[in-house]
Short mmCIF file of C-alpha atoms and ligand atoms in Angstrom, two decimals:
data_model
loop_
_atom_site.label_atom_id
_atom_site.label_comp_id
_atom_site.label_asym_id
_atom_site.label_seq_id
_atom_site.Cartn_x
_atom_site.Cartn_y
_atom_site.Cartn_z
CA MET A 1 153.66 185.63 12.69
CA ARG A 2 150.69 187.27 14.39
CA GLU A 3 147.51 185.25 14.66
CA LYS A 4 144.67 185.63 12.20
CA LEU A 5 141.77 187.76 13.37
CA ARG A 6 138.74 185.78 14.42
CA ILE A 7 135.72 186.82 12.36
CA ALA A 8 132.00 186.14 12.78
CA VAL A 9 129.48 186.73 10.01
CA LEU A 10 125.80 187.40 10.77
CA ALA A 11 123.52 186.65 7.83
CA SER A 12 119.80 186.09 7.34
CA GLY A 13 119.57 185.01 3.72
CA ASN A 14 121.36 183.60 0.71
CA GLY A 15 124.81 184.55 1.93
CA THR A 16 126.61 185.40 -1.30
CA ASN A 17 128.56 188.05 0.60
CA LEU A 18 129.42 185.42 3.19
CA GLN A 19 130.64 183.21 0.34
CA ALA A 20 132.81 186.01 -1.07
CA LEU A 21 134.29 186.52 2.39
CA ILE A 22 134.95 182.81 2.88
CA ASP A 23 136.63 182.61 -0.54
CA ALA A 24 138.74 185.70 0.15
CA SER A 25 139.81 184.35 3.52
CA GLN A 26 140.74 180.98 2.03
CA ARG A 27 142.92 182.52 -0.64
CA GLY A 28 144.68 184.62 2.00
CA TYR A 29 143.33 187.94 0.74
CA PHE A 30 143.01 189.10 4.37
CA HIS A 31 144.67 187.92 7.55
CA GLY A 32 141.50 186.71 9.21
CA GLN A 33 139.53 183.52 9.60
CA ILE A 34 135.76 183.16 9.63
CA VAL A 35 135.17 180.99 12.67
CA LEU A 36 131.44 181.47 13.16
CA VAL A 37 128.30 182.15 11.15
CA VAL A 38 125.16 183.23 12.99
CA SER A 39 121.67 183.51 11.55
CA ASN A 40 118.29 184.53 12.90
CA ASN A 41 116.70 182.51 10.08
CA LYS A 42 116.94 178.74 10.34
CA ASP A 43 116.43 178.34 6.58
CA ALA A 44 119.14 180.80 5.60
CA TYR A 45 121.33 179.34 2.88
CA ALA A 46 124.18 181.15 4.62
CA LEU A 47 124.07 178.44 7.31
CA LYS A 48 124.48 175.77 4.65
CA ARG A 49 127.43 177.63 3.13
CA ALA A 50 129.09 177.69 6.56
CA GLU A 51 128.50 173.95 6.94
CA ASN A 52 129.99 173.31 3.51
CA HIS A 53 133.18 174.95 4.68
CA ASN A 54 133.24 173.37 8.15
CA ILE A 55 132.60 176.70 9.81
CA ASP A 56 130.58 176.60 13.03
CA SER A 57 127.08 177.86 12.41
CA VAL A 58 124.39 178.81 14.87
CA PHE A 59 120.71 179.57 14.35
CA ILE A 60 119.47 181.86 17.06
CA ASN A 61 115.73 182.27 17.28
CA ARG A 62 114.36 185.70 18.15
CA ASN A 63 111.18 184.02 19.44
CA ASP A 64 113.16 182.32 22.21
CA TYR A 65 113.82 185.71 23.81
CA ARG A 66 111.38 188.04 25.44
CA THR A 67 112.93 191.31 24.36
CA ARG A 68 115.22 192.48 21.60
CA ASP A 69 117.82 193.29 24.27
CA ASP A 70 117.72 189.72 25.59
CA PHE A 71 118.16 188.43 22.05
CA ASP A 72 121.07 190.79 21.43
CA ARG A 73 122.72 189.82 24.71
CA ALA A 74 122.55 186.16 23.70
CA ILE A 75 124.34 187.01 20.45
CA ILE A 76 126.95 189.08 22.28
CA LYS A 77 127.57 186.18 24.66
CA LEU A 78 127.93 183.80 21.75
CA LEU A 79 130.38 186.11 19.96
CA GLU A 80 132.39 186.67 23.12
CA GLY A 81 132.51 182.93 23.72
CA TYR A 82 134.18 182.57 20.33
CA ARG A 83 136.61 185.42 21.13
CA ILE A 84 135.49 187.26 18.00
CA ASP A 85 137.65 190.21 16.92
CA LEU A 86 135.50 191.41 14.02
CA VAL A 87 131.76 191.07 13.36
CA LEU A 88 130.47 191.31 9.79
CA LEU A 89 126.80 191.84 9.06
CA ALA A 90 126.06 190.46 5.60
CA GLY A 91 122.42 190.58 4.69
CA TYR A 92 121.53 190.42 8.37
CA MET A 93 117.92 191.53 8.50
CA ARG A 94 117.90 192.87 12.03
CA VAL A 95 119.08 196.15 13.47
CA ALA A 96 121.89 195.64 15.98
CA GLY A 97 120.73 196.86 19.39
CA ARG A 98 122.45 199.32 21.68
CA ASP A 99 124.43 196.77 23.71
CA MET A 100 125.71 195.07 20.62
CA VAL A 101 126.75 198.32 18.98
CA HIS A 102 128.57 199.44 22.11
CA THR A 103 130.27 196.11 22.69
CA PHE A 104 131.57 195.95 19.12
CA TYR A 105 131.84 199.59 18.09
CA GLY A 106 134.69 199.92 15.60
CA ARG A 107 134.77 196.13 15.27
CA MET A 108 131.45 195.60 13.51
CA MET A 109 130.79 196.32 9.83
CA ASN A 110 127.77 196.17 7.56
CA ILE A 111 127.33 196.15 3.79
CA HIS A 112 124.53 198.08 2.15
CA PRO A 113 123.48 198.10 -1.52
CA SER A 114 123.49 201.85 -2.14
CA LEU A 115 125.86 204.79 -1.97
CA LEU A 116 125.03 205.92 1.55
CA PRO A 117 123.68 208.24 2.82
CA ALA A 118 121.35 207.79 -0.18
CA PHE A 119 118.72 205.09 0.13
CA PRO A 120 119.25 203.56 3.58
CA GLY A 121 116.96 200.81 4.88
CA LEU A 122 115.11 198.14 2.95
CA GLU A 123 114.98 197.70 -0.84
CA ALA A 124 117.78 200.17 -1.51
CA GLN A 125 118.07 199.15 -5.16
CA LYS A 126 114.34 199.71 -5.73
CA GLN A 127 114.59 203.06 -3.95
CA ALA A 128 117.39 204.11 -6.33
CA LEU A 129 115.38 203.08 -9.40
CA ASP A 130 112.16 204.70 -8.18
CA TYR A 131 114.02 207.91 -7.43
CA GLY A 132 115.52 207.96 -10.91
CA ALA A 133 119.13 207.94 -9.74
CA LYS A 134 121.66 207.56 -12.55
CA VAL A 135 124.30 206.13 -10.24
CA SER A 136 123.94 203.87 -7.24
CA GLY A 137 126.37 201.40 -5.71
CA CYS A 138 127.35 199.85 -2.41
CA THR A 139 128.87 200.82 0.90
CA VAL A 140 130.73 199.07 3.70
CA HIS A 141 130.47 200.97 6.96
CA PHE A 142 131.04 200.56 10.66
CA VAL A 143 127.82 199.93 12.53
CA ASP A 144 126.44 202.56 14.86
CA GLU A 145 123.02 202.81 16.47
CA GLY A 146 121.25 204.12 13.38
CA VAL A 147 120.04 202.26 10.31
CA ASP A 148 122.90 202.32 7.78
CA THR A 149 124.33 205.51 9.28
CA GLY A 150 127.76 204.49 10.59
CA PRO A 151 131.16 205.80 9.40
CA ILE A 152 131.87 204.79 5.80
CA ILE A 153 134.85 202.54 5.04
CA VAL A 154 134.62 201.73 1.31
CA GLN A 155 132.15 202.60 -1.45
CA ARG A 156 131.82 201.60 -5.07
CA ALA A 157 129.60 203.28 -7.66
CA VAL A 158 127.46 201.34 -10.14
CA GLU A 159 125.75 203.02 -13.06
CA VAL A 160 121.99 202.67 -13.41
CA CYS A 161 121.09 201.65 -16.99
CA GLU A 162 118.01 202.77 -18.92
CA ASP A 163 116.51 199.30 -19.01
CA ASP A 164 117.47 198.22 -15.47
CA THR A 165 115.06 196.24 -13.34
CA VAL A 166 115.47 195.84 -9.58
CA GLU A 167 116.98 192.41 -10.32
CA SER A 168 119.50 193.52 -12.95
CA LEU A 169 120.65 196.49 -10.88
CA SER A 170 120.85 194.36 -7.74
CA ASP A 171 122.98 191.79 -9.56
CA ARG A 172 125.50 194.37 -10.75
CA ILE A 173 125.65 195.98 -7.31
CA LEU A 174 126.07 192.57 -5.67
CA ALA A 175 129.07 191.82 -7.89
CA GLU A 176 130.72 194.97 -6.50
CA GLU A 177 129.68 194.12 -2.93
CA HIS A 178 131.61 190.89 -3.29
CA LYS A 179 134.75 192.92 -4.00
CA ILE A 180 134.49 195.75 -1.50
CA TYR A 181 133.53 193.71 1.57
CA PRO A 182 136.70 191.61 1.46
CA LEU A 183 138.65 194.81 0.75
CA ALA A 184 137.25 196.54 3.83
CA VAL A 185 138.07 193.46 5.92
CA ARG A 186 141.58 193.43 4.48
CA PHE A 187 142.09 197.07 5.51
CA TYR A 188 140.82 196.23 8.98
CA CYS A 189 143.07 193.18 9.37
CA GLU A 190 146.06 195.26 8.28
CA GLY A 191 145.24 197.83 10.97
CA LYS A 192 144.71 200.54 8.37
CA LEU A 193 141.36 201.90 9.56
CA LYS A 194 141.02 204.71 12.03
CA ILE A 195 137.66 206.22 12.94
CA GLU A 196 137.75 209.98 13.41
CA GLY A 197 134.19 211.08 14.14
CA ARG A 198 132.22 210.36 10.98
CA ARG A 199 135.31 209.78 8.88
CA VAL A 200 137.26 206.59 8.51
CA ARG A 201 140.88 207.23 7.61
CA VAL A 202 142.45 204.52 5.50
CA SER A 203 146.21 204.67 5.85
CA GLY A 204 148.80 203.56 3.32
C1 GRF B 1 123.11 192.41 -0.08
O1 GRF B 1 122.64 193.19 -1.14
C2 GRF B 1 123.53 193.28 1.08
O2 GRF B 1 124.09 194.50 0.70
C3 GRF B 1 122.22 193.51 1.79
O3 GRF B 1 121.54 192.29 1.68
C4 GRF B 1 122.00 191.57 0.54
C5 GRF B 1 122.49 190.25 1.04
O4 GRF B 1 122.85 189.39 0.01
N1 GRF B 1 122.44 194.00 3.13
P1 GRF B 1 123.58 188.03 0.35
O5 GRF B 1 122.75 187.30 1.40
O6 GRF B 1 124.97 188.33 0.85
O7 GRF B 1 123.60 187.28 -0.94
#
């Protein structure tokens, strides 16, 4: 049997997506193993979740590096040291730099809480509410050099209700995020994804 893909998750916060990915991996939903969790925030609960599951976790401090490129190179080195096949950004509050994008292009995904290309960047759920959108959702995409602009892998729509607050909408979107991120990883592990320009073909 072929070996499981080696996965790293980069997270800055609570890490509920990380948790969904750990759970999916443990129940064999995809043929991959999360071997490393990296955070730029030493207080990220994501680090604690990794610890709870005996997954190596590393806090890497941006302030220890002079430039963003130096910081990125340190992360690349770390990921390469772990022979990582697939990098998952999950609530990682930094934009991946040029080197990182090039090193991992087609092997690095991100999850975003809107139906891209609508509402990229910060506070996507608030943006959707403020705009008056009737439908929002979430997107898993490959990472390119832009902010939330890479080729789209999976999306799921979530209706915006009349009485929604940022919190209630975020909660319902998050529940869908927890389903589509493992699904995107599953497609990847099964070799089903092919990037053709902006489009990602999902075979089978
Ligand atoms: C999610 O909404 C994700 O889409 C966004 O940041 C949030 C992270 O949540 N990029 P969590 O840390 O996975 O709970």
